[in-house]
Tab-separated table of C-alpha atoms and ligand atoms in Angstrom:
chain	number	residue	atom	x	y	z
A	1	UNK	CA	-133.317	60.842	-19.380
A	2	UNK	CA	-130.644	59.819	-21.818
A	3	UNK	CA	-126.967	60.575	-21.007
A	4	UNK	CA	-125.305	63.631	-22.663
A	5	UNK	CA	-122.839	62.820	-25.319
A	6	UNK	CA	-119.601	64.895	-25.876
A	7	UNK	CA	-117.314	64.239	-28.744
A	8	UNK	CA	-113.715	64.949	-28.052
A	9	UNK	CA	-110.829	64.042	-30.412
A	10	UNK	CA	-113.167	61.746	-32.301
A	11	UNK	CA	-114.098	59.842	-29.130
A	12	UNK	CA	-117.767	59.923	-27.809
A	13	UNK	CA	-117.977	60.304	-23.948
A	14	UNK	CA	-121.353	59.623	-22.193
A	15	UNK	CA	-122.221	62.057	-19.464
A	16	UNK	CA	-124.982	61.390	-16.957
A	17	UNK	CA	-127.653	64.027	-16.442
A	18	UNK	CA	-128.715	65.071	-13.048
A	19	UNK	CA	-132.193	66.582	-12.427
A	20	UNK	CA	-133.133	68.482	-9.307
A	21	UNK	CA	-136.470	68.556	-7.627
A	22	UNK	CA	-137.371	71.805	-9.393
A	23	UNK	CA	-136.263	70.397	-12.879
A	24	UNK	CA	-132.766	72.067	-12.820
A	25	UNK	CA	-130.667	69.928	-15.134
A	26	UNK	CA	-126.817	69.415	-14.930
A	27	UNK	CA	-124.431	67.502	-16.926
A	28	UNK	CA	-122.300	65.323	-14.536
A	29	UNK	CA	-118.583	65.786	-15.608
A	30	UNK	CA	-117.052	63.933	-12.540
A	31	UNK	CA	-115.452	61.291	-14.620
A	32	UNK	CA	-114.540	63.387	-17.764
A	33	UNK	CA	-110.894	64.318	-16.559
A	34	UNK	CA	-109.899	60.820	-15.664
A	35	UNK	CA	-111.272	59.418	-19.014
A	36	UNK	CA	-110.384	62.193	-21.277
A	37	UNK	CA	-107.690	64.600	-19.502
A	38	UNK	CA	-109.991	67.388	-20.426
A	39	UNK	CA	-111.211	69.834	-17.852
A	40	UNK	CA	-114.134	72.308	-18.102
A	41	UNK	CA	-113.602	75.964	-17.988
A	42	UNK	CA	-115.820	78.271	-16.212
A	43	UNK	CA	-114.243	81.269	-14.466
A	44	UNK	CA	-116.253	82.655	-11.567
A	45	UNK	CA	-118.202	79.211	-11.613
A	46	UNK	CA	-121.118	80.848	-13.195
A	47	UNK	CA	-122.342	77.693	-14.661
A	48	UNK	CA	-120.798	75.122	-12.441
A	49	UNK	CA	-122.728	73.005	-9.773
A	50	UNK	CA	-120.326	72.327	-6.895
A	51	UNK	CA	-122.774	70.234	-4.926
A	52	UNK	CA	-126.176	69.036	-4.475
A	53	UNK	CA	-128.220	70.908	-1.795
A	54	UNK	CA	-131.685	70.737	-0.342
A	55	UNK	CA	-131.587	74.058	1.451
A	56	UNK	CA	-132.376	76.959	-0.916
A	57	UNK	CA	-134.071	77.304	-4.444
A	58	UNK	CA	-133.553	80.098	-6.652
A	59	UNK	CA	-135.057	80.767	-9.978
A	60	UNK	CA	-133.130	83.795	-11.202
A	61	UNK	CA	-135.255	84.245	-14.388
A	62	UNK	CA	-138.534	84.405	-12.478
A	63	UNK	CA	-137.245	86.136	-9.306
A	64	UNK	CA	-138.091	83.288	-7.103
A	65	UNK	CA	-136.392	82.407	-3.689
A	66	UNK	CA	-137.398	79.749	-1.243
A	67	UNK	CA	-135.851	78.343	1.784
A	68	UNK	CA	-136.429	74.509	2.050
A	69	UNK	CA	-139.523	75.024	-0.219
A	70	UNK	CA	-141.178	78.040	1.572
A	71	UNK	CA	-141.377	81.211	-0.469
A	72	UNK	CA	-139.311	83.989	1.112
A	73	UNK	CA	-142.307	86.385	1.172
A	74	UNK	CA	-144.002	84.006	3.630
A	75	UNK	CA	-141.183	83.706	5.991
A	76	UNK	CA	-140.466	87.483	5.904
A	77	UNK	CA	-144.044	88.081	6.920
A	78	UNK	CA	-144.766	85.382	9.375
A	79	UNK	CA	-141.303	83.923	10.797
A	80	UNK	CA	-138.785	85.289	13.067
A	81	UNK	CA	-134.958	85.206	12.417
A	82	UNK	CA	-134.455	82.598	15.236
A	83	UNK	CA	-137.074	80.415	13.802
A	84	UNK	CA	-135.859	80.798	10.220
A	85	UNK	CA	-132.272	79.904	11.420
A	86	UNK	CA	-133.387	76.670	13.121
A	87	UNK	CA	-135.551	75.814	9.959
A	88	UNK	CA	-132.509	76.355	7.504
A	89	UNK	CA	-130.108	74.512	9.908
A	90	UNK	CA	-132.084	71.568	10.977
A	91	UNK	CA	-134.535	71.259	7.774
A	92	UNK	CA	-137.758	71.315	9.741
A	93	UNK	CA	-139.969	74.171	11.310
A	94	UNK	CA	-139.432	73.825	15.007
A	95	UNK	CA	-142.337	72.918	17.542
A	96	UNK	CA	-142.878	75.461	20.326
A	97	UNK	CA	-140.731	73.485	22.696
A	98	UNK	CA	-137.898	72.939	20.290
A	99	UNK	CA	-137.934	76.840	19.495
A	100	UNK	CA	-137.830	77.504	23.225
A	101	UNK	CA	-134.887	75.310	23.794
A	102	UNK	CA	-133.153	76.683	20.888
A	103	UNK	CA	-133.632	80.230	22.004
A	104	UNK	CA	-132.538	79.247	25.398
A	105	UNK	CA	-129.301	77.868	24.018
A	106	UNK	CA	-128.653	81.325	22.426
A	107	UNK	CA	-129.291	82.970	25.806
A	108	UNK	CA	-126.794	80.607	27.437
A	109	UNK	CA	-124.188	81.364	24.900
A	110	UNK	CA	-124.466	85.159	24.470
A	111	UNK	CA	-121.650	86.224	26.726
A	112	UNK	CA	-118.035	86.407	25.610
A	113	UNK	CA	-115.190	85.139	27.506
A	114	UNK	CA	-113.279	87.805	29.513
A	115	UNK	CA	-110.124	87.160	27.582
A	116	UNK	CA	-111.972	87.469	24.315
A	117	UNK	CA	-113.288	90.781	25.529
A	118	UNK	CA	-109.681	91.922	25.969
A	119	UNK	CA	-108.923	91.070	22.423
A	120	UNK	CA	-110.895	94.172	21.239
A	121	UNK	CA	-108.563	96.393	22.958
A	122	UNK	CA	-105.847	95.262	20.590
A	123	UNK	CA	-107.542	96.870	17.523
A	124	UNK	CA	-107.362	100.525	16.659
A	125	UNK	CA	-110.900	102.325	16.759
A	126	UNK	CA	-110.510	102.787	13.164
A	127	UNK	CA	-110.543	99.057	12.502
A	128	UNK	CA	-113.297	97.978	10.086
A	129	UNK	CA	-115.802	95.838	12.002
A	130	UNK	CA	-115.597	93.075	9.480
A	131	UNK	CA	-111.863	92.792	10.131
A	132	UNK	CA	-112.699	92.486	13.857
A	133	UNK	CA	-115.586	90.070	13.334
A	134	UNK	CA	-113.653	87.637	11.013
A	135	UNK	CA	-110.756	87.311	13.490
A	136	UNK	CA	-113.077	86.981	16.478
A	137	UNK	CA	-115.284	84.345	14.871
A	138	UNK	CA	-112.149	82.171	13.847
A	139	UNK	CA	-110.889	82.812	17.680
A	140	UNK	CA	-114.005	81.008	18.914
A	141	UNK	CA	-112.121	77.891	17.780
A	142	UNK	CA	-109.672	78.771	20.522
A	143	UNK	CA	-112.299	79.228	23.235
A	144	UNK	CA	-114.213	76.231	22.248
A	145	UNK	CA	-111.831	73.450	21.332
A	146	UNK	CA	-114.258	71.006	22.789
A	147	UNK	CA	-116.535	71.522	19.966
A	148	UNK	CA	-113.991	71.495	17.081
A	149	UNK	CA	-113.416	67.766	16.943
A	150	UNK	CA	-112.303	66.303	13.518
A	151	UNK	CA	-115.691	64.435	13.346
A	152	UNK	CA	-118.146	66.449	15.352
A	153	UNK	CA	-121.247	64.792	16.697
A	154	UNK	CA	-124.778	66.246	15.755
A	155	UNK	CA	-124.609	67.689	19.388
A	156	UNK	CA	-121.186	69.315	18.693
A	157	UNK	CA	-122.596	70.947	15.614
A	158	UNK	CA	-125.663	72.387	17.368
A	159	UNK	CA	-123.348	73.661	20.159
A	160	UNK	CA	-121.087	75.399	17.611
A	161	UNK	CA	-124.184	76.743	15.820
A	162	UNK	CA	-125.622	78.118	19.106
A	163	UNK	CA	-122.113	79.610	20.098
A	164	UNK	CA	-121.835	81.197	16.672
A	165	UNK	CA	-125.324	82.661	16.212
A	166	UNK	CA	-125.393	84.101	19.542
A	167	UNK	CA	-121.780	85.273	19.995
A	168	UNK	CA	-121.736	86.888	16.620
A	169	UNK	CA	-124.399	89.275	17.830
A	170	UNK	CA	-122.386	90.102	20.855
A	171	UNK	CA	-119.037	90.546	18.785
A	172	UNK	CA	-120.763	92.680	16.268
A	173	UNK	CA	-122.210	95.122	18.914
A	174	UNK	CA	-118.914	95.150	20.750
A	175	UNK	CA	-116.912	96.013	17.540
A	176	UNK	CA	-119.278	98.895	16.935
A	177	UNK	CA	-118.812	100.100	20.699
A	178	UNK	CA	-115.225	99.728	20.439
A	179	UNK	CA	-115.245	101.923	17.177
A	180	UNK	CA	-117.117	104.813	19.059
A	181	UNK	CA	-115.218	104.438	22.347
A	182	UNK	CA	-118.250	103.216	24.333
A	183	UNK	CA	-117.912	100.541	27.123
A	184	UNK	CA	-119.262	97.057	26.371
A	185	UNK	CA	-122.734	96.136	27.762
A	186	UNK	CA	-123.556	92.436	28.895
A	187	UNK	CA	-126.359	90.689	26.898
A	188	UNK	CA	-129.704	90.468	28.864
A	189	UNK	CA	-131.227	86.993	29.451
A	190	UNK	CA	-134.633	88.606	29.238
A	191	UNK	CA	-134.497	90.031	25.785
A	192	UNK	CA	-135.176	88.271	22.488
A	193	UNK	CA	-132.412	88.193	19.720
A	194	UNK	CA	-132.950	91.374	18.063
A	195	UNK	CA	-133.784	93.492	21.036
A	196	UNK	CA	-130.796	92.134	22.842
A	197	UNK	CA	-128.608	93.186	19.784
A	198	UNK	CA	-130.130	96.747	19.855
A	199	UNK	CA	-129.504	96.818	23.671
A	200	UNK	CA	-125.717	95.998	23.239
A	201	UNK	CA	-125.527	98.424	20.459
A	202	UNK	CA	-127.299	101.379	21.889
A	203	UNK	CA	-127.878	101.333	25.712
A	204	UNK	CA	-125.644	103.145	28.044
A	205	UNK	CA	-124.751	102.080	31.443
A	206	UNK	CA	-127.263	104.664	32.714
A	207	UNK	CA	-129.950	104.637	29.965
A	208	UNK	CA	-131.597	101.580	28.345
A	209	UNK	CA	-132.263	102.003	24.648
A	210	UNK	CA	-136.003	102.085	23.831
A	211	UNK	CA	-136.786	99.322	21.805
A	212	UNK	CA	-139.004	100.419	18.841
A	213	UNK	CA	-141.255	97.436	17.616
A	214	UNK	CA	-140.962	98.815	13.951
A	215	UNK	CA	-137.216	98.802	14.212
A	216	UNK	CA	-137.201	95.136	15.531
A	217	UNK	CA	-139.662	94.020	12.803
A	218	UNK	CA	-137.553	95.750	10.007
A	219	UNK	CA	-134.318	94.004	11.337
A	220	UNK	CA	-136.087	90.887	11.606
A	221	UNK	CA	-137.309	91.009	7.918
A	222	UNK	CA	-133.724	91.951	6.828
A	223	UNK	CA	-132.047	89.136	8.734
A	224	UNK	CA	-134.664	86.606	7.308
A	225	UNK	CA	-134.049	87.869	3.824
A	226	UNK	CA	-130.309	87.517	4.076
A	227	UNK	CA	-130.301	84.207	5.848
A	228	UNK	CA	-129.341	82.129	2.746
A	229	UNK	CA	-128.790	82.317	-0.876
A	230	UNK	CA	-127.540	78.983	-1.979
A	231	UNK	CA	-123.842	79.021	-3.394
A	232	UNK	CA	-123.080	82.625	-3.321
A	233	UNK	CA	-119.473	83.750	-2.914
A	234	UNK	CA	-119.334	83.660	0.873
A	235	UNK	CA	-121.202	80.406	1.272
A	236	UNK	CA	-119.077	78.668	-1.416
A	237	UNK	CA	-116.048	80.090	0.670
A	238	UNK	CA	-117.417	78.492	3.837
A	239	UNK	CA	-117.901	75.248	1.838
A	240	UNK	CA	-114.580	75.220	0.176
A	241	UNK	CA	-112.785	75.928	3.553
A	242	UNK	CA	-114.918	73.323	5.301
A	243	UNK	CA	-114.174	70.788	2.836
A	244	UNK	CA	-110.740	70.399	4.156
A	245	UNK	CA	-112.512	69.272	7.489
A	246	UNK	CA	-111.714	72.774	8.868
A	247	UNK	CA	-113.960	73.478	11.847
A	248	UNK	CA	-117.221	75.529	11.594
A	249	UNK	CA	-115.701	78.563	13.285
A	250	UNK	CA	-112.759	78.752	10.846
A	251	UNK	CA	-114.894	78.126	7.900
A	252	UNK	CA	-117.362	80.882	8.694
A	253	UNK	CA	-114.713	83.369	9.415
A	254	UNK	CA	-113.546	82.871	5.680
A	255	UNK	CA	-117.324	83.506	4.738
A	256	UNK	CA	-117.101	86.831	6.710
A	257	UNK	CA	-114.064	87.716	4.782
A	258	UNK	CA	-115.637	86.761	1.316
A	259	UNK	CA	-118.878	88.758	2.263
A	260	UNK	CA	-116.916	91.884	3.159
A	261	UNK	CA	-115.941	92.631	-0.687
A	262	UNK	CA	-117.954	95.306	-2.430
A	263	UNK	CA	-119.205	93.075	-5.123
A	264	UNK	CA	-120.992	90.752	-2.483
A	265	UNK	CA	-122.079	91.961	0.984
A	266	UNK	CA	-119.850	95.029	1.174
A	267	UNK	CA	-122.105	96.406	-1.565
A	268	UNK	CA	-124.726	97.762	1.038
A	269	UNK	CA	-121.961	100.093	2.463
A	270	UNK	CA	-121.057	101.190	-1.174
A	271	UNK	CA	-124.714	101.918	-1.985
A	272	UNK	CA	-125.202	104.404	0.783
A	273	UNK	CA	-121.778	105.996	-0.037
A	274	UNK	CA	-122.843	106.432	-3.775
A	275	UNK	CA	-126.175	107.863	-2.922
A	276	UNK	CA	-124.415	110.400	-0.557
A	277	UNK	CA	-122.093	111.259	-3.491
A	278	UNK	CA	-125.031	111.689	-5.721
A	279	UNK	CA	-126.734	113.887	-3.112
A	280	UNK	CA	-123.609	115.960	-2.599
A	281	UNK	CA	-123.461	116.457	-6.456
A	282	UNK	CA	-126.856	118.033	-6.349
A	283	UNK	CA	-128.790	114.981	-6.957
A	284	UNK	CA	-127.727	114.423	-10.597
A	285	UNK	CA	-128.516	110.646	-10.988
A	286	UNK	CA	-128.106	110.813	-14.683
A	287	UNK	CA	-124.363	111.626	-14.500
A	288	UNK	CA	-123.742	108.598	-12.358
A	289	UNK	CA	-125.734	106.330	-14.651
A	290	UNK	CA	-123.830	107.393	-17.638
A	291	UNK	CA	-120.558	106.800	-15.775
A	292	UNK	CA	-121.703	103.297	-14.810
A	293	UNK	CA	-122.488	102.636	-18.630
A	294	UNK	CA	-119.140	103.784	-19.738
A	295	UNK	CA	-116.786	100.844	-20.007
A	296	UNK	CA	-113.626	102.969	-20.214
A	297	UNK	CA	-113.570	103.068	-16.432
A	298	UNK	CA	-114.683	100.471	-14.003
A	299	UNK	CA	-117.336	102.433	-12.171
A	300	UNK	CA	-120.593	100.488	-11.454
A	301	UNK	CA	-123.970	101.399	-9.834
A	302	UNK	CA	-123.694	99.622	-6.549
A	303	UNK	CA	-126.834	97.783	-5.547
A	304	UNK	CA	-127.534	96.766	-9.177
A	305	UNK	CA	-127.085	93.430	-11.065
A	306	UNK	CA	-126.863	90.040	-9.682
A	307	UNK	CA	-125.149	86.664	-10.999
A	308	UNK	CA	-128.308	84.734	-10.671
A	309	UNK	CA	-131.290	87.221	-10.761
A	310	UNK	CA	-132.164	88.359	-14.313
A	311	UNK	CA	-135.367	89.609	-12.825
A	312	UNK	CA	-136.254	91.845	-9.857
A	313	UNK	CA	-134.537	90.468	-6.890
A	314	UNK	CA	-137.528	89.309	-4.647
A	315	UNK	CA	-135.591	90.552	-1.431
A	316	UNK	CA	-135.035	93.935	-2.923
A	317	UNK	CA	-138.957	94.139	-3.543
A	318	UNK	CA	-139.662	93.486	0.017
A	319	UNK	CA	-136.873	95.640	1.505
A	320	UNK	CA	-138.049	98.674	-0.637
A	321	UNK	CA	-141.467	98.511	0.917
A	322	UNK	CA	-140.027	98.128	4.471
A	323	UNK	CA	-137.728	101.046	3.952
A	324	UNK	CA	-140.544	103.240	2.918
A	325	UNK	CA	-142.909	102.020	5.834
A	326	UNK	CA	-140.004	102.417	8.522
A	327	UNK	CA	-139.033	105.906	7.372
A	328	UNK	CA	-142.638	106.981	7.463
A	329	UNK	CA	-143.326	105.366	10.831
A	330	UNK	CA	-140.381	107.074	12.400
A	331	UNK	CA	-141.098	110.381	10.776
A	332	UNK	CA	-137.806	110.452	8.871
A	333	UNK	CA	-137.445	112.170	5.559
A	334	UNK	CA	-134.246	110.776	4.008
A	335	UNK	CA	-133.391	112.548	0.714
A	336	UNK	CA	-131.228	109.435	-0.135
A	337	UNK	CA	-134.373	107.405	-0.330
A	338	UNK	CA	-135.729	109.887	-2.874
A	339	UNK	CA	-132.500	109.552	-4.730
A	340	UNK	CA	-132.696	105.911	-4.668
A	341	UNK	CA	-136.116	105.595	-6.032
A	342	UNK	CA	-135.275	108.069	-8.838
A	343	UNK	CA	-132.207	106.214	-9.712
A	344	UNK	CA	-134.033	102.918	-9.821
A	345	UNK	CA	-136.918	104.547	-11.994
A	346	UNK	CA	-134.535	105.681	-14.640
A	347	UNK	CA	-132.297	102.554	-14.590
A	348	UNK	CA	-135.329	100.213	-15.063
A	349	UNK	CA	-136.093	102.262	-18.523
A	350	UNK	CA	-132.518	102.538	-19.599
A	351	UNK	CA	-131.612	100.426	-22.563
A	352	UNK	CA	-128.190	99.484	-21.096
A	353	UNK	CA	-129.652	97.981	-17.778
A	354	UNK	CA	-132.708	96.683	-19.616
A	355	UNK	CA	-130.684	94.738	-22.091
A	356	UNK	CA	-128.357	93.268	-19.405
A	357	UNK	CA	-131.129	92.563	-17.016
A	358	UNK	CA	-129.870	94.613	-14.308
A	359	UNK	CA	-132.325	95.210	-11.347
A	360	UNK	CA	-131.868	96.494	-7.850
A	361	UNK	CA	-130.532	93.644	-5.566
A	362	UNK	CA	-130.840	92.983	-1.829
A	363	UNK	CA	-128.282	95.762	-0.940
A	364	UNK	CA	-129.814	98.635	-2.717
A	365	UNK	CA	-132.255	99.648	-0.059
A	366	UNK	CA	-131.236	97.724	3.012
A	367	UNK	CA	-128.636	100.433	3.878
A	368	UNK	CA	-131.342	103.117	4.046
A	369	UNK	CA	-133.200	101.063	6.836
A	370	UNK	CA	-129.826	100.397	8.718
A	371	UNK	CA	-129.198	104.234	8.571
A	372	UNK	CA	-132.606	105.038	9.740
A	373	UNK	CA	-132.060	102.890	12.761
A	374	UNK	CA	-128.745	104.805	13.460
A	375	UNK	CA	-126.337	102.067	12.518
A	376	UNK	CA	-123.258	103.532	10.853
A	377	UNK	CA	-122.189	102.624	7.378
A	378	UNK	CA	-119.323	100.336	8.133
A	379	UNK	CA	-121.474	98.188	10.242
A	380	UNK	CA	-123.763	97.430	7.249
A	381	UNK	CA	-121.849	94.415	6.007
A	382	UNK	CA	-121.769	93.206	9.638
A	383	UNK	CA	-125.560	93.137	9.725
A	384	UNK	CA	-125.467	91.170	6.492
A	385	UNK	CA	-123.178	88.529	8.222
A	386	UNK	CA	-125.362	88.163	11.151
A	387	UNK	CA	-128.305	87.615	8.627
A	388	UNK	CA	-126.240	85.107	6.512
A	389	UNK	CA	-124.804	83.031	9.406
A	390	UNK	CA	-127.697	80.469	9.296
A	391	UNK	CA	-127.137	79.737	5.770
A	392	UNK	CA	-123.420	79.395	6.237
A	393	UNK	CA	-123.989	76.972	9.202
A	394	UNK	CA	-126.637	74.985	7.293
A	395	UNK	CA	-124.458	74.558	4.261
A	396	UNK	CA	-121.342	73.478	6.253
A	397	UNK	CA	-123.527	70.914	8.167
A	398	UNK	CA	-125.033	69.801	4.956
A	399	UNK	CA	-121.800	69.203	3.365
A	400	UNK	CA	-120.299	67.333	6.527
A	401	UNK	CA	-123.317	65.094	6.384
A	402	UNK	CA	-123.061	64.456	2.733
A	403	UNK	CA	-120.958	61.272	2.266
A	404	UNK	CA	-120.221	62.183	-1.342
A	405	UNK	CA	-118.744	65.478	-0.486
A	406	UNK	CA	-115.048	65.873	-1.426
A	407	UNK	CA	-112.168	68.294	-0.575
A	408	UNK	CA	-112.776	71.362	-2.990
A	409	UNK	CA	-110.039	71.779	-5.350
A	410	UNK	CA	-110.743	73.433	-8.843
A	411	UNK	CA	-108.386	72.935	-11.856
A	412	UNK	CA	-106.845	75.559	-13.955
A	413	UNK	CA	-105.531	76.054	-17.619
A	414	UNK	CA	-101.833	76.983	-17.114
A	415	UNK	CA	-100.673	79.974	-19.269
A	416	UNK	CA	-97.335	80.569	-17.668
A	417	UNK	CA	-93.708	79.970	-19.021
A	418	UNK	CA	-92.852	76.463	-20.359
A	419	UNK	CA	-89.964	74.666	-18.671
A	420	UNK	CA	-86.728	76.801	-18.337
A	421	UNK	CA	-83.530	76.783	-16.167
A	422	UNK	CA	-82.797	78.607	-12.966
A	423	UNK	CA	-80.426	81.606	-13.551
A	424	UNK	CA	-78.042	82.352	-10.684
A	425	UNK	CA	-78.253	85.868	-9.385
A	426	UNK	CA	-74.858	87.025	-10.825
A	427	UNK	CA	-75.868	86.281	-14.197
A	428	UNK	CA	-79.186	87.952	-14.217
A	429	UNK	CA	-79.693	91.069	-16.136
B	501	CMC	N1	-123.478	98.785	-13.086
B	501	CMC	C1	-123.063	98.790	-14.242
B	501	CMC	N2	-122.896	97.868	-15.183
B	501	CMC	C2	-123.104	96.591	-14.680
B	501	CMC	C3	-123.455	96.295	-13.275
B	501	CMC	C4	-123.578	97.634	-12.471
B	501	CMC	N3	-123.854	97.435	-11.259
B	501	CMC	N4	-123.568	95.098	-13.027
B	501	CMC	C5	-123.136	94.430	-14.102
B	501	CMC	N5	-123.037	95.369	-15.092
B	501	CMC	C6	-122.768	95.048	-16.492
B	501	CMC	C7	-121.271	94.536	-16.682
B	501	CMC	O1	-120.337	95.764	-17.008
B	501	CMC	C8	-121.392	93.742	-18.091
B	501	CMC	O2	-121.548	94.592	-19.098
B	501	CMC	P1	-120.943	93.941	-20.562
B	501	CMC	O3	-121.731	92.755	-20.938
B	501	CMC	O4	-121.186	95.091	-21.517
B	501	CMC	O5	-119.439	93.698	-20.319
B	501	CMC	C9	-122.792	93.019	-17.815
B	501	CMC	O6	-123.539	94.018	-16.979
B	501	CMC	C10	-122.539	91.747	-16.941
B	501	CMC	O7	-121.981	91.781	-15.715
B	501	CMC	P2	-121.053	90.890	-15.090
B	501	CMC	O8	-119.946	91.480	-14.341
B	501	CMC	O9	-120.568	89.805	-16.239
B	501	CMC	O10	-122.068	90.097	-14.163
B	501	CMC	P3	-121.695	89.105	-12.930
B	501	CMC	O11	-122.774	88.102	-12.772
B	501	CMC	O12	-120.290	88.778	-13.102
B	501	CMC	O13	-121.724	90.368	-11.826
B	501	CMC	C11	-122.169	91.539	-9.867
B	501	CMC	C12	-122.548	90.199	-10.744
B	501	CMC	C13	-123.269	91.524	-8.616
B	501	CMC	C14	-120.870	91.399	-9.252
B	501	CMC	C15	-122.396	92.849	-10.746
B	501	CMC	O14	-123.715	93.064	-11.166
B	501	CMC	C16	-121.897	93.987	-9.904
B	501	CMC	O15	-120.786	94.341	-9.821
B	501	CMC	N6	-122.946	94.874	-9.056
B	501	CMC	C17	-122.668	95.789	-8.335
B	501	CMC	C18	-122.171	95.306	-6.909
B	501	CMC	C19	-123.396	94.756	-6.287
B	501	CMC	O16	-124.342	95.539	-5.970
B	501	CMC	N7	-123.189	93.657	-5.452
B	501	CMC	C20	-124.052	93.058	-4.649
B	501	CMC	C21	-124.763	91.891	-5.322
B	501	CMC	S1	-126.171	91.335	-4.389
B	501	CMC	C22	-125.633	90.722	-2.804
B	501	CMC	C23	-125.011	89.391	-2.874
B	501	CMC	O17	-125.824	88.403	-2.983
B	501	CMC	O18	-123.837	89.333	-2.976
């Protein structure tokens, strides 16, 4: 394909075109600044490609999501979270032996250092579990300095990944138990990833939590659906921090913080709070829809809209089905699910939402599944973080292995004062 041509101040610049394997096109402006002194302006990076990546493909117009070529629907139906994480991080589906070894590395890494366990005591029980999680993830650098070399080997990266994937589950369970004043339980060697998480969350020293197969299946699906989403806010945070050669634990900790925000992974918590508010107001969904359409305030319908999807989020479609199936199986009638369905029905016909292509996103129905399992609202973003971890690790690894990757450092258009003199304090008015 021919180069793109850009005319600036009467001079023509030739800009190479890049084409991805799915036909995605980009104009390469890498040399534009040096040759012209112009930068490009794109707040929120809505139309900026920050890297080349072979991990995830999204077609937001068609509602397509694939991990390394495999449609998300197939993985959600047939894979497990552990297998999907191996696949995302290593780029190939594992053999039986590889999967066994991989799972074993999780079992070996599940326990927290006794000094790390003491750190939980320093937090008030009201501390948000995402605050605890981000700090603990970064602290892993202090407990595993042997893995955090400037130029980690492939084995070091595998070691960090196993520590993170396994320990994040233990840390998450402990941050929940701390918030409800319950003692910590050790992970069990005989349990698989999700049952072990449920055990650490809900068992008591005297009574083992009864593992419900449908609950495991629902969490399995949710974690797989959250596992990666290319250059979203938190993954970009992980890449940006990691681009300075910060270690994986520190980089992922930044990802947890980015995910916490209500416009990103914190939305699942906000959705259930919104549905509860609608319920308390007598189920008047129309009032909330009108409020979200009124631009004089900044109220939004949480769980609707997406930067990339301009069609139904394929993850939301699967989660909606799973929410209905799980609640039915568990014999739960949650009025919030009825409200959610009614809200969606009205929104999908409303001109404001139709013209802006705002559909339910991954966070709209996920909270109702967590709620049915008995997970408290402030833990919802933590579950998103557990799910997103393989993606963060895969992107950090891909960036480290990419010889063309550079320090992340955007430019700006300065709009402040022109040069002026310092005024001594006595002369200031
Ligand atoms: N409710 C009402 N109006 C909305 C909503 C919403 N949820 N989302 C977008 N809009 C409107 C927005 O006001 C704007 O209207 P106008 O063109 O008249 O100014 C238009 O739609 C475009 O919105 P935008 O803010 O320019 O879009 P964006 O791509 O910057 O924002 C978003 C994407 C996800 C931040 C936004 O849709 C939103 O705030 N949604 C609610 C929060 C949410 O559910 N977040 C979870 C996202 S999915 C999980 C993840 O991957 O992070």
